[in-house]
Coordinates of C-alpha atoms and ligand atoms in Angstrom, one line a residue:
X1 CA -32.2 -4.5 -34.0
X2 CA -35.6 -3.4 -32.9
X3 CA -36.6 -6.8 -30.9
X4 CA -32.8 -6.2 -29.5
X5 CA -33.5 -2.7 -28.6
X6 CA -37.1 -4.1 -26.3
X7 CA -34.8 -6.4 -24.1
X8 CA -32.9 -3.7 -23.5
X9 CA -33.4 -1.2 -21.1
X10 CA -32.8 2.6 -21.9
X11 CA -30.3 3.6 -19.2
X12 CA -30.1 7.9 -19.0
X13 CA -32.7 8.6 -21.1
X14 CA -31.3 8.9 -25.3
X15 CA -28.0 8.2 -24.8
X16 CA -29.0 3.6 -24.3
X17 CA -26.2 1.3 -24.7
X18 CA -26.0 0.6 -28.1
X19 CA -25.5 4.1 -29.5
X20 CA -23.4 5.4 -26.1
X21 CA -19.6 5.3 -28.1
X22 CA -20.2 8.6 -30.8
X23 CA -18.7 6.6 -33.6
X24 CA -22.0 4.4 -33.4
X25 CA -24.5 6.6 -33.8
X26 CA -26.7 5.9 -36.5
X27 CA -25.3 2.2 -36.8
X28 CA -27.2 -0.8 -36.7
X29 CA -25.7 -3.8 -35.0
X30 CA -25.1 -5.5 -39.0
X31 CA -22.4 -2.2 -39.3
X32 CA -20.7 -4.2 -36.5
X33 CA -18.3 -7.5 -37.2
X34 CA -18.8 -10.9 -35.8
X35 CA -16.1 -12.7 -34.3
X36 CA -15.2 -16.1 -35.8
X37 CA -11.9 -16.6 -34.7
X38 CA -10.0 -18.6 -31.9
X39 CA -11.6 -18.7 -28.3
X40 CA -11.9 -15.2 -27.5
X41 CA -13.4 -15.6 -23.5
X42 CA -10.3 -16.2 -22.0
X43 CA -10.6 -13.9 -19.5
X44 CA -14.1 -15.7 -18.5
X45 CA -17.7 -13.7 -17.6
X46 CA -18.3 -11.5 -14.8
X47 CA -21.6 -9.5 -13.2
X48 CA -22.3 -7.1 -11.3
X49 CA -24.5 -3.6 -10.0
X50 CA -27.2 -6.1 -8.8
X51 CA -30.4 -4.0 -9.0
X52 CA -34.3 -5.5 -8.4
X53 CA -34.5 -6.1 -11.9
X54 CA -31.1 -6.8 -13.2
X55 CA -27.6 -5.9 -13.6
X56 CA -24.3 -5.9 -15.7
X57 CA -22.8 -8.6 -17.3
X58 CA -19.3 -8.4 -18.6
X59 CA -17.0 -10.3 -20.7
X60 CA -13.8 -9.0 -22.8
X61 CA -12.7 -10.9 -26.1
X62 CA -9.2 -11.7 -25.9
X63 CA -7.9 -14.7 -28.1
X64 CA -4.5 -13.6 -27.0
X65 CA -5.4 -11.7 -23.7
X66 CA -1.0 -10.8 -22.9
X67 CA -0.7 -9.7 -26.2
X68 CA 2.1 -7.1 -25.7
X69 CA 1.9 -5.5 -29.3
X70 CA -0.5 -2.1 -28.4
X71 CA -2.4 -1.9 -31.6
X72 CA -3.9 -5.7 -30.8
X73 CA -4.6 -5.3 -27.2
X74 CA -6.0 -8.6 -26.3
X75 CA -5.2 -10.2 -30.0
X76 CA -7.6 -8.0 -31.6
X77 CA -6.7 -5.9 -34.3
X78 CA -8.7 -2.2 -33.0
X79 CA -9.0 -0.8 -36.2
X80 CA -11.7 -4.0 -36.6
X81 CA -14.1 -1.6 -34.6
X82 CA -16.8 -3.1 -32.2
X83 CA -17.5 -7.0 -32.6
X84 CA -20.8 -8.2 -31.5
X85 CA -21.8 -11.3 -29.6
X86 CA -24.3 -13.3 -28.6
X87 CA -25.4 -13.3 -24.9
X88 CA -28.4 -15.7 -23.2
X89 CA -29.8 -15.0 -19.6
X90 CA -31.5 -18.3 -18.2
X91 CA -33.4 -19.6 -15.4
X92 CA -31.6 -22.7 -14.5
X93 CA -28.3 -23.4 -14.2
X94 CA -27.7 -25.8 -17.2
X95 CA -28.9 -23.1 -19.3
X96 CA -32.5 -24.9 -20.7
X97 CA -35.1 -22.2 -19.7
X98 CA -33.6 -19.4 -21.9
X99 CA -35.4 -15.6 -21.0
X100 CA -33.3 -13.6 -22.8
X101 CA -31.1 -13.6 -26.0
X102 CA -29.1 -10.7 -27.7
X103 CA -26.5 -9.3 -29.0
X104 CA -23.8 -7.5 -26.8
X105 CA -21.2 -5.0 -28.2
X106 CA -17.3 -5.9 -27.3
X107 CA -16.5 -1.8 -27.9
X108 CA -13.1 -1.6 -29.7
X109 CA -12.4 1.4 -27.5
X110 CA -12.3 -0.3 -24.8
X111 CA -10.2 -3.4 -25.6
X112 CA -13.3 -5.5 -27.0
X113 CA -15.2 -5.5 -23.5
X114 CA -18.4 -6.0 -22.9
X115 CA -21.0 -3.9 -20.3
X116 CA -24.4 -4.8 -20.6
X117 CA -26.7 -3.4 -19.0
X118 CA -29.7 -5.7 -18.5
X119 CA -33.3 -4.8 -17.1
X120 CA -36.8 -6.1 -17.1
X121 CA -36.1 -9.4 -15.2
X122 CA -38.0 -10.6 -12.0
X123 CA -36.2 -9.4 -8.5
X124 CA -34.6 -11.6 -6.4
X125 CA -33.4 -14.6 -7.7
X126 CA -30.4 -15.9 -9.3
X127 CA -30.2 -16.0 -13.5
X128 CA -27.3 -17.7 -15.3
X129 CA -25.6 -15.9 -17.9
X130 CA -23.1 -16.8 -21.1
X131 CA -21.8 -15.2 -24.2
X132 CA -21.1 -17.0 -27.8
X133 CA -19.5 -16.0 -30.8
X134 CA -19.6 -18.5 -33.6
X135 CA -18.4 -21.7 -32.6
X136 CA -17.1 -20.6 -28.8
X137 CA -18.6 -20.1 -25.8
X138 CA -18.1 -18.6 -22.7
X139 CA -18.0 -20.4 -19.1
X140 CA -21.7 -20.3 -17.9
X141 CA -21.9 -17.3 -15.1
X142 CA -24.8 -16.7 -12.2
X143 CA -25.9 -13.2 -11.6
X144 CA -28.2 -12.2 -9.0
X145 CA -30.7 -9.5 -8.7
X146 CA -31.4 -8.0 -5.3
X147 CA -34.8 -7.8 -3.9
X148 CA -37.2 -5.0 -4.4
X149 CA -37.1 -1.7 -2.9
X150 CA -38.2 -2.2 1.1
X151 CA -39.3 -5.9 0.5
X152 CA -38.6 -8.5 3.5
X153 CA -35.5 -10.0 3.4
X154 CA -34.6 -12.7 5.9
X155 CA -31.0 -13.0 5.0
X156 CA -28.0 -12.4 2.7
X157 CA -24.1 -13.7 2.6
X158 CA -21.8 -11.5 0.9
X159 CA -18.0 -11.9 1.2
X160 CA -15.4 -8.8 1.3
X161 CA -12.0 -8.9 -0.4
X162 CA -8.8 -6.9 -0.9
X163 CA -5.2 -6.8 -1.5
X164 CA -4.3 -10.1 -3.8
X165 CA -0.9 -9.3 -5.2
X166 CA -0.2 -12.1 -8.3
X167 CA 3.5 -12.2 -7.4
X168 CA 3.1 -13.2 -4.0
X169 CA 1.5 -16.1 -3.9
X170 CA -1.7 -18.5 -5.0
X171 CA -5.8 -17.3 -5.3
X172 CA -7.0 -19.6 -2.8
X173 CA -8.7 -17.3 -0.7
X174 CA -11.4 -16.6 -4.1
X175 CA -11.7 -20.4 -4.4
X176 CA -12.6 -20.4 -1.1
X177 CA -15.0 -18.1 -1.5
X178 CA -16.3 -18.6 -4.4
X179 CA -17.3 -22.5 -2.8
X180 CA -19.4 -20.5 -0.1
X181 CA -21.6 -19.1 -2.9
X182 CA -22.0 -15.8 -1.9
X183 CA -25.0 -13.4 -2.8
X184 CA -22.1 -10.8 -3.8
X185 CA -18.4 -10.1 -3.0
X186 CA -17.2 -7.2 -2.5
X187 CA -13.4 -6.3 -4.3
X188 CA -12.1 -3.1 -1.8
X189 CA -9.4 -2.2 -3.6
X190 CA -5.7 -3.3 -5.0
X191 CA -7.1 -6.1 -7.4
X192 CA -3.9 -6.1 -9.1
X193 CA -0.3 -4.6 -8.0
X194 CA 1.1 -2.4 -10.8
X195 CA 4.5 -2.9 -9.5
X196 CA 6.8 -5.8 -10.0
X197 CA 8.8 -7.4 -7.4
X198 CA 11.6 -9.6 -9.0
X199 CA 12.6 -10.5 -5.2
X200 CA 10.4 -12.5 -3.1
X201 CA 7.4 -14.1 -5.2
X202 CA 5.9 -17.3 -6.3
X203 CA 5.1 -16.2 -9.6
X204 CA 5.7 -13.5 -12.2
X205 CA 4.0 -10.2 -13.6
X206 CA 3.9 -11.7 -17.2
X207 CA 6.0 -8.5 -18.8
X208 CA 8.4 -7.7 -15.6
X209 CA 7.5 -3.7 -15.9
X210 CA 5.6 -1.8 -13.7
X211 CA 1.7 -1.1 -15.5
X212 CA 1.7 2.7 -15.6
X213 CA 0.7 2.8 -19.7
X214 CA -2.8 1.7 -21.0
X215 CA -1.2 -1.6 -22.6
X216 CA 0.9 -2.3 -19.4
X217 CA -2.6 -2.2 -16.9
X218 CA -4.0 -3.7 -19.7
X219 CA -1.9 -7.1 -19.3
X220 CA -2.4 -6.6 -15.3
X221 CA -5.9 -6.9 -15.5
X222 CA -5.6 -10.0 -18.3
X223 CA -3.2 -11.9 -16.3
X224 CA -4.9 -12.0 -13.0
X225 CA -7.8 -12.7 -14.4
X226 CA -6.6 -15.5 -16.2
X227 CA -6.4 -17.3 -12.8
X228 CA -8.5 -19.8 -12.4
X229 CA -9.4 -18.5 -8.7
X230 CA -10.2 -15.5 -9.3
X231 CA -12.3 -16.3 -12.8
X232 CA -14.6 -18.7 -10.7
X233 CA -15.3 -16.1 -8.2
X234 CA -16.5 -13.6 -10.8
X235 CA -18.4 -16.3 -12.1
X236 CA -20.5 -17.4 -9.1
X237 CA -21.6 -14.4 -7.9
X238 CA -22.3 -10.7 -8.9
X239 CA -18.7 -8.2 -7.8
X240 CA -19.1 -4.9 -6.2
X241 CA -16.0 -3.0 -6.9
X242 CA -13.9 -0.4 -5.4
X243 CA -10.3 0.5 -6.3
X244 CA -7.6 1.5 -3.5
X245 CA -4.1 3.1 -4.5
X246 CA -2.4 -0.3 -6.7
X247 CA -5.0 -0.4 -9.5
X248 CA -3.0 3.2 -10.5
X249 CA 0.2 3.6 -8.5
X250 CA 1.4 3.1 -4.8
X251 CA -0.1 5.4 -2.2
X252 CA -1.1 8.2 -4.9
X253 CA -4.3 10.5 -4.0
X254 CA -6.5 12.3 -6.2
X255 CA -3.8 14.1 -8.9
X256 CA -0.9 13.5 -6.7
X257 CA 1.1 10.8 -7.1
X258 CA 3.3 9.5 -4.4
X259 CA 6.7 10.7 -6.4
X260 CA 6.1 14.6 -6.9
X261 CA 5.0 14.1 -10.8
X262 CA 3.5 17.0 -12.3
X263 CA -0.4 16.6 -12.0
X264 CA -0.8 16.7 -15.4
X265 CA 1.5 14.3 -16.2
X266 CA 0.2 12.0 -13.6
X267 CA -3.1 12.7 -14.9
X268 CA -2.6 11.0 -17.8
X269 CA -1.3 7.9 -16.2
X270 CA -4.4 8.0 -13.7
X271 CA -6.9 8.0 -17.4
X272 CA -4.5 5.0 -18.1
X273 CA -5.3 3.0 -15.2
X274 CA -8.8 4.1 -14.9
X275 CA -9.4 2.9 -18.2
X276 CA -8.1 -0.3 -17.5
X277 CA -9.8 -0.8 -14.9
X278 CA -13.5 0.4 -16.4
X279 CA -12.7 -2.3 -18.8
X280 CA -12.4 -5.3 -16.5
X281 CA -15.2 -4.8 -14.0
X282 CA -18.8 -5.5 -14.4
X283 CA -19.6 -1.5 -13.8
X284 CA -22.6 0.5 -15.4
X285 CA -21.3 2.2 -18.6
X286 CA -24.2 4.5 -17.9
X287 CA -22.6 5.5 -14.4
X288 CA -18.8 4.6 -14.9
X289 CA -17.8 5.0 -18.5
X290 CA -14.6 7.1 -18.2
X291 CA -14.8 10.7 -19.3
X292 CA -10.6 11.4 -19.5
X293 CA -9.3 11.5 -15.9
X294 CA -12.4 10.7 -14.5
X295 CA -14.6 8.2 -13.6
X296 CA -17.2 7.4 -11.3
X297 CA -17.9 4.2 -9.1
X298 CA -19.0 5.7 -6.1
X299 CA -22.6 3.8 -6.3
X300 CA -25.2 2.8 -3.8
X301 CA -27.0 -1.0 -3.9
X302 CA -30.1 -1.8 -1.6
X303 CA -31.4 -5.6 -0.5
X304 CA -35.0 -5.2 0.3
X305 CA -35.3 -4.0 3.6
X306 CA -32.2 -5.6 5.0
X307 CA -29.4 -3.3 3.8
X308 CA -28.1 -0.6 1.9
X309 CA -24.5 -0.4 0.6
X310 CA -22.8 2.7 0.2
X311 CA -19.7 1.8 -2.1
X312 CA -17.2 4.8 -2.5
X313 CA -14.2 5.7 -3.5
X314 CA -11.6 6.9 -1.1
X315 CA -8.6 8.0 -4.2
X316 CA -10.0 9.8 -6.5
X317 CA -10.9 12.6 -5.0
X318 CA -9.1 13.3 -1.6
X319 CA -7.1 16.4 -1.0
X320 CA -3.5 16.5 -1.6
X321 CA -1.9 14.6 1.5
X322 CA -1.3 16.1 4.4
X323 CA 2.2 18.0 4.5
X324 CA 3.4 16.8 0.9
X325 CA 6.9 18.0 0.8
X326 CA 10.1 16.4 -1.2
X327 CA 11.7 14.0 -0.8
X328 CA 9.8 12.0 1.8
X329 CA 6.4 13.4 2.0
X330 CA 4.4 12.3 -1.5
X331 CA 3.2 8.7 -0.3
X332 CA 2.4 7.5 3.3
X333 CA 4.4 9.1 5.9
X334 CA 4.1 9.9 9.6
X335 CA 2.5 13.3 10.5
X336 CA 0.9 14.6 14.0
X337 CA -0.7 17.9 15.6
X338 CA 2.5 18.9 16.4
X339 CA 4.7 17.9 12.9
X340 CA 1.7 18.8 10.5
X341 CA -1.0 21.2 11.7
X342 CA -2.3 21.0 8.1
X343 CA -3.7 17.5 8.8
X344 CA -6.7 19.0 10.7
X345 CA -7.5 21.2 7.9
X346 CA -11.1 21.2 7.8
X347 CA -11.1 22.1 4.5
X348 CA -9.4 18.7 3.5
X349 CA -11.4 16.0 2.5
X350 CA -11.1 11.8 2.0
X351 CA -13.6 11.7 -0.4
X352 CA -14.4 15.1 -2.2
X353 CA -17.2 16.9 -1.1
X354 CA -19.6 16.4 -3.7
X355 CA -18.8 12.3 -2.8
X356 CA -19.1 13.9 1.2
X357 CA -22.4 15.1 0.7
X358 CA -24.1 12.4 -1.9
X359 CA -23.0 9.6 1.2
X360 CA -24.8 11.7 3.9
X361 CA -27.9 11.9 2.1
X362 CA -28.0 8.7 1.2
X363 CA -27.4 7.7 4.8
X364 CA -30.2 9.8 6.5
X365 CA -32.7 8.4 3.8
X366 CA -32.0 5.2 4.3
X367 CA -35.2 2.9 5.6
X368 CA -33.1 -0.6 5.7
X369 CA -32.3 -2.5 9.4
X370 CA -28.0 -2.7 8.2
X371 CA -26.0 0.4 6.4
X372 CA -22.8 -0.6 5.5
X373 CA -20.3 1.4 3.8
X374 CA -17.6 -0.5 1.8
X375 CA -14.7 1.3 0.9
X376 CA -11.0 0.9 0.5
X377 CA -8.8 1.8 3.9
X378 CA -8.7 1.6 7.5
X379 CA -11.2 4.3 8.9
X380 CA -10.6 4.3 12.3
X381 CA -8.0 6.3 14.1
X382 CA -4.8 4.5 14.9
X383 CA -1.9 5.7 16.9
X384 CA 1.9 4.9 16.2
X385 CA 4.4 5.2 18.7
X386 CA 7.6 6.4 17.0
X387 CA 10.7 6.2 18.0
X388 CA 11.4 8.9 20.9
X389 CA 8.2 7.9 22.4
X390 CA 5.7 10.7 20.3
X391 CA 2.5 9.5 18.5
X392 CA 1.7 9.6 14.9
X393 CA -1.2 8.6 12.5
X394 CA -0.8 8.0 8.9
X395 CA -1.2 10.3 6.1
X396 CA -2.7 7.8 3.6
X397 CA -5.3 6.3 5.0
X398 CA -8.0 7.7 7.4
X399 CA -6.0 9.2 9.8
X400 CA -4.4 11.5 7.1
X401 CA -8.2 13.4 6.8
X402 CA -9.5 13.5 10.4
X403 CA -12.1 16.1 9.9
X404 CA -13.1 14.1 7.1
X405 CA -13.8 11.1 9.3
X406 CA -15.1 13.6 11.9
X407 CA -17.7 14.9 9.7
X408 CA -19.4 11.5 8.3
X409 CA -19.4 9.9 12.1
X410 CA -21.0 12.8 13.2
X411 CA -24.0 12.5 10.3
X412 CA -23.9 8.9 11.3
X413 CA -24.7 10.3 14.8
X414 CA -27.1 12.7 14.0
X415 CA -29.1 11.1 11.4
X416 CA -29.7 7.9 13.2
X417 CA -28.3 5.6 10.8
X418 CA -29.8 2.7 11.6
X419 CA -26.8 -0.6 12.4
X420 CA -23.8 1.5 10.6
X421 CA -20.7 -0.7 9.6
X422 CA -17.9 0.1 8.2
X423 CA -16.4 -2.5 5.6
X424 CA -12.3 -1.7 4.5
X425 CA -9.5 -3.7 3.3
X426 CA -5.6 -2.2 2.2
X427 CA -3.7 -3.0 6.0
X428 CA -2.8 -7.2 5.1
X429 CA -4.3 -7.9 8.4
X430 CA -7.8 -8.7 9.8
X431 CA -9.2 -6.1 12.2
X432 CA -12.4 -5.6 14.3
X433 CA -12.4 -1.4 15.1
X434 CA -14.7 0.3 17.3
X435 CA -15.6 3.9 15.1
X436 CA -15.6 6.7 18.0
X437 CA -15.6 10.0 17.8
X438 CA -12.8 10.5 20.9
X439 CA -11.9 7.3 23.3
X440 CA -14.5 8.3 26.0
X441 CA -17.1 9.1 23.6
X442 CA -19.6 5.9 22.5
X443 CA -19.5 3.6 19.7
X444 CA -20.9 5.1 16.7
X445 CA -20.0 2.1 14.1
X446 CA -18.1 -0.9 14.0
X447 CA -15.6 -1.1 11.2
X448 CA -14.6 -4.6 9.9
X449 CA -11.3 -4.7 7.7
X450 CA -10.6 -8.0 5.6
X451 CA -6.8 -9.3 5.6
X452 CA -5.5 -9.7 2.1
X453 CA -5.6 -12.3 0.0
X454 CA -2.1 -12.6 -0.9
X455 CA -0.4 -9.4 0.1
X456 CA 2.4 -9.4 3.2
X457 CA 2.5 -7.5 6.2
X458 CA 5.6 -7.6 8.4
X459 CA 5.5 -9.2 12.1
X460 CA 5.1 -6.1 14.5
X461 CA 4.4 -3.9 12.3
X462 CA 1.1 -2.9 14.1
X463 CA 1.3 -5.1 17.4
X464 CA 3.7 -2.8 18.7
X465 CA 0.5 -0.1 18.9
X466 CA -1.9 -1.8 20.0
X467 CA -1.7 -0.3 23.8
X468 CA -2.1 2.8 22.0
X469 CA -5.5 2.3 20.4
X470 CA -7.5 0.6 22.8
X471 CA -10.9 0.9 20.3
X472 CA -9.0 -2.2 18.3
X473 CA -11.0 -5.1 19.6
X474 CA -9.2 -7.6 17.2
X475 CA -5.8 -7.8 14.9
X476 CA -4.3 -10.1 13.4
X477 CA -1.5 -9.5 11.0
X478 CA 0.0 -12.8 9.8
X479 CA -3.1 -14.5 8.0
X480 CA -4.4 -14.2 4.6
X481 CA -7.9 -14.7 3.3
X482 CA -10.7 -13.2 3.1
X483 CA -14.3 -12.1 5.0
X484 CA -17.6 -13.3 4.8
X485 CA -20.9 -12.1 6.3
X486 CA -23.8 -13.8 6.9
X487 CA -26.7 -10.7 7.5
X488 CA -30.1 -11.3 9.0
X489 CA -32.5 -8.5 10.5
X490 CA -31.4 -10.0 14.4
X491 CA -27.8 -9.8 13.3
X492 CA -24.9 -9.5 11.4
X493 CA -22.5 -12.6 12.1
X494 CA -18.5 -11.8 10.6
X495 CA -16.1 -14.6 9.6
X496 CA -12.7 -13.9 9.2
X497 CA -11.4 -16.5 7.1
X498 CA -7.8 -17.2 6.9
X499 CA -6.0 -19.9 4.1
X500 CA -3.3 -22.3 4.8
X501 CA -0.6 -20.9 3.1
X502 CA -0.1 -18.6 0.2
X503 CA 2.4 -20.6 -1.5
X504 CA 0.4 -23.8 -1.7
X505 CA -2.0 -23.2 -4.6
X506 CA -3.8 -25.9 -3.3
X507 CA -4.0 -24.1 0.4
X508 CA -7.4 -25.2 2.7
X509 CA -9.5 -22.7 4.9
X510 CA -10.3 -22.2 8.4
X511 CA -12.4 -19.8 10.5
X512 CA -9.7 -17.7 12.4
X513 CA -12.2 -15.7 14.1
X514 CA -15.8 -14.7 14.5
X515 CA -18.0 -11.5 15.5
X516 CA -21.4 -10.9 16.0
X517 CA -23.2 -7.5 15.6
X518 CA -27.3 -7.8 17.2
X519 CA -29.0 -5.3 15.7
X520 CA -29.5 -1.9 17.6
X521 CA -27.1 -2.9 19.7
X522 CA -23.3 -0.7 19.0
X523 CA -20.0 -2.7 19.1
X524 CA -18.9 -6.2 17.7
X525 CA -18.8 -9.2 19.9
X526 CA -16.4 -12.3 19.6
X527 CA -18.7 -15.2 19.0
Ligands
FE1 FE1 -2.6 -3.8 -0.6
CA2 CA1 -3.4 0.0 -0.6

C-alpha cells in the first residue's frame, strides 16, 4: 500500500485517488477483491489529459460488457465492491523496460472502471501502458505526455473527430486515424447516438431502445467501444474529450431537453448520461468525477511553447434556447431579429459564465505560438434562407447565442491571442469558416469543423446558403471522415480526410482537401 501510495501522485491535496469514493476511506487495497474470472478488458485501454509528467489511463472490466441485467452492469455483480488490478507503464513498446507497477481500482460505482491518475514520469515522450488481472491481460496502450511548460516544440499531429453513429455505418475513419499515429485525437462530441433508427442502418444498437437510463447509456458506450476501430484509436494515442447533444439526448441544452420535460425530471436523465459517459473516457477523477447532475470537462492542455488547448463544453451550461415554446421550439429551430428578439439577449450565454470567464483568462495568459479551442458545434454565423426569402440562424448551435460568440471574439481581439483557431464538429460536413465579428469587419480566427465519421447529412441541406455566408471558404457535405493537423511554429497545415464509403467496413482514405494557416498571418488558405 505505502510503495503504491509513492507512485502515485496526490491529486487535490487529501482527497488522492485511492480513498476519493467515501466508502473507501480507511481501506487498504487487501479490503478490495481481485478479479480471477473470464477476460474482463473487453472494452480495451484508453488514455488521456496528457500533462508534462503524465496522464490518465483507463480501462473498465466487463466480462460481459452488453449485459442487460442492471445489478451486473458489465457482468459484474456490484455488490462485489471495487476490484483491483494490476497496471504496468513501460518505456518500449513490447513492454520490457517496466517504470511503473500498481495496483488500479475498477470502482464498483462506476461500473468497474478504472481512472488513474499517473504522475512523476519524464515529459515528452511516449510510455506504453496495460492492465492484468490474474491470468488476462489487457491490449498494450501508448500514452503520451506533453512537453514541459514553455519548452520548444518543433511540431505536433493531433487529429479531430465527431459524430460516429454505430447504426449508420463502419469505423473506418478511427482506423484511419489511428494508422497516422497521432500525438492526440480530439472526440468533439456525439461519440455514441442514444437513439435507435430501425430504418436506414448497417448495423444495430445491440438492445433496439433509446439509452436515456444509466444501464441503457451504459450498453451505448460498451457496444461502440467494442469496435475494433474505435478500440485501436484509443489505444494509439492519448483522447481529449468533449460531449455534444447525443451522449444525453438530441439537441437538449443545459436542463432543457428538446421535448419540454420538466427540468427535474430531465435532470435525472442528464446524471444518467453523464455518468455514463465519466465512466468511459480517460478523464481526471480529480477534475470530472460527477457530483449528481454535474460534471466538469471543461479543461485546458499545453504543448511546450507550441499550443494551448482550450477544451470546453458547449451543453452543459447554456441558457435555455432561444424562444423555447411548445410544440416546435424545445430542440433546433429557426429564429431571427425579427421572429425572436430574445436571441440577442445579452444575458444568454453558450457556455455559462463562470465557463465564459475561466476561457478568457486562460486565453489572455496564454504564452504559446497556436490557441486552439476545441469544442462541439459550428461557431461561426450562418445564414438560412427560408422559404419566403427571410434569413434565419439556428437556435442550437452558435448562432442560437450571438452575444455569446460576440463576447469571446472580442477577448480574442482584445487580448491578442496569439494564432486563434477554432476546432468544432456536429454539422456531418467538413467546413473552413472565417470567425468575424460582422462581414466587413477582419478575420479574428479561423474555425475548422471535422465531417463525421459516420453520421448523414442530406444533399442541399447547406449548399443552398452558401451565397448567404460568404465567410465559408470551404463545405463539403457528402464525405465522412475525419481531420488531422500537422502544427509547427511556421504553420498549421489542415487535412480533411474523407473515407470511401461508410458501408464498407473495409473503406480506404483519401485527402479531400487541404488548408494552411502561417502563423501571424489571419485566414486559412487552400494548399
Ligand atoms: Fe452528430
Ligand atoms: Ca450534435
Amino acid at each position: 500500500m505505502l510503495a503504491r501510495r509513492s507512485f502515485l501522485r496526490m491529486v487535490g491535496g487529501s482527497a488522492g485517488l485511492l480513498v476519493a469514493a467515501p466508502a473507501l476511506v480507511g481501506l487498504g487495497a487487501g479490503a478490495h477483491s481481485r478479479w480471477a474470472g473470464r477476460d474482463p478488458f473487453s472494452l480495451g485501454v484508453a488514455s488521456g489529459s496528457p500533462a508534462s509528467d503524465g496522464f490518465v489511463l483507463w480501462t473498465r472490466l466487463a466480462p460481459d460488457p452488453l449485459s442487460a441485467d442492471p445489478d451486473l452492469p458489465g457482468g459484474i455483480e456490484m455488490a462485489r465492491g471495487d476490484i483491483d488490478i494490476i497496471y504496468e507503464i513501460a518505456t518500449d513498446p513490447a513492454m520490457r523496460e517496466i517504470v511503473r507497477r500498481g495496483t488500479a481500482t475498477a470502482e464498483a460505482a462506476f461500473a468497474h472502471s478504472v481512472h488513474l491518475e499517473v504522475g512523476g514520469l519524464a515529459s515528452n515522450r511516449p510510455y506504453w501502458y496495460r492492465f492484468t488481472s490474474g491470468e488476462a491481460s489487457s491490449r498494450i496502450g501508448c500514452a503520451r505526455t506533453a512537453p514541459a511548460a514553455g519548452a520548444p516544440l518543433d511540431q505536433l499531429r493531433f487529429g479531430f473527430v465527431s459524430c460516429s453513429n454505430y447504426e449508420e455505418g463502419y469505423f473506418s475513419a478511427y482506423r484511419h486515424l489511428a494508422d497516422e499515429n497521432p500525438d492526440l485525437v480530439f472526440f468533439l462530441g456525439d461519440y455514441i447516438y442514444e437513439y435507435v433508427n430501425p430504418y436506414d442502418r448497417v448495423r444495430a444498437h445491440s438492445d433496439e431502445v433509446e439509452a436515456r437510463t444509466l444501464p441503457t447509456y451504459r450498453n451505448r458506450y460498451a457496444q461502440y467501444r467494442l469496435d475494433a476501430d474505435l478500440q485501436r484509436l484509443h489505444a494509439v494515442a492519448p483522447s481529449l474529450v468533449t460531449w455534444d447533444d447525443h451522449e444525453i439526448q438530441n439537441d437538449y441544452g443545459g436542463e432543457w431537453s428538446e421535448n419540454f420535460d420538466e427540468p427535474d425530471v430531465f435532470l435525472e436523465r442528464r446524471s444518467a448520461g453523464y455518468r455514463a459517459f465519466y465512466e468511459h473516457m480517460p478523464l481526471r477523477p480529480s477534475l470530472s468525477r460527477p457530483k449528481g447532475e454535474r460534471m466538469r470537462i471543461y479543461d485546458r492542455f499545453a504543448y511546450g511553447d507550441l499550443a494551448e488547448f482550450s477544451l470546453i463544453d458547449g451543453r452543459q451550461y447554456r441558457s435555455r434556447a432561444a424562444c423555447y415554446i411548445p410544440p416546435d421550439g424545445g430542440g433546433f429551430h429557426m429564429e431571427n431579429d425579427e421572429s425572436c428578439p430574445e436571441r440577442r439577449d445579452r444575458t444568454r450565454t453558450m457556455l455559462g459564465m463562470p465557463q465564459e470567464a475561466w476561457l478568457y483568462k486562460g486565453l489572455a495568459q496564454s504564452k504559446t505560438r497556436w490557441n486552439v479551442i476545441a469544442q462541439n458545434m459550428m461557431m461561426a454565423e450562418f445564414a438560412e434562407e427560408q422559404k419566403g426569402g427571410d434569413l434565419r440562424f439556428s437556435t442550437d448551435d452558435w448562432n442560437g447565442y450571438p452575444e455569446s460568440r460576440a463576447r469571446l471574439l472580442r477577448q480574442i481581439e482584445k487580448s491578442r491571442v496569439a494564432n486563434p483557431v477554432v476546432l468544432s464538429g456536429d454539422m456531418h460536413s467538413f467546413w473552413t469558416n472565417d470567425l468575424k465579428l460582422d462581414p466587413a469587419a477582419p478575420v479574428i480566427a479561423t474555425e475548422f469543423i471535422t465531417s463525421s465519421i459516420t453520421s448523414g447529412c442530406a444533399p442541399d441541406y447547406y449548399e443552398r446558403h452558401l451565397q448567404h455566408n460568404p465567410h465559408v471558404r470551404f463545405m463539403e457535405s457528402q464525405k465522412r471522415g475525419y481531420a488531422s493537423v500537422d502544427l509547427t511554429p511556421e504553420r498549421m497545415t489542415t487535412r480533411y480526410q474523407a473515407v470511401s464509403d461508410v458501408h464498407d467496413p473495409n473503406a480506404t482514405v483519401a485527402t479531400l482537401e487541404t488548408f494552411v494557416i502561417e502563423n501571424g498571418r489571419a485566414g486559412a488558405v487552400g494548399a
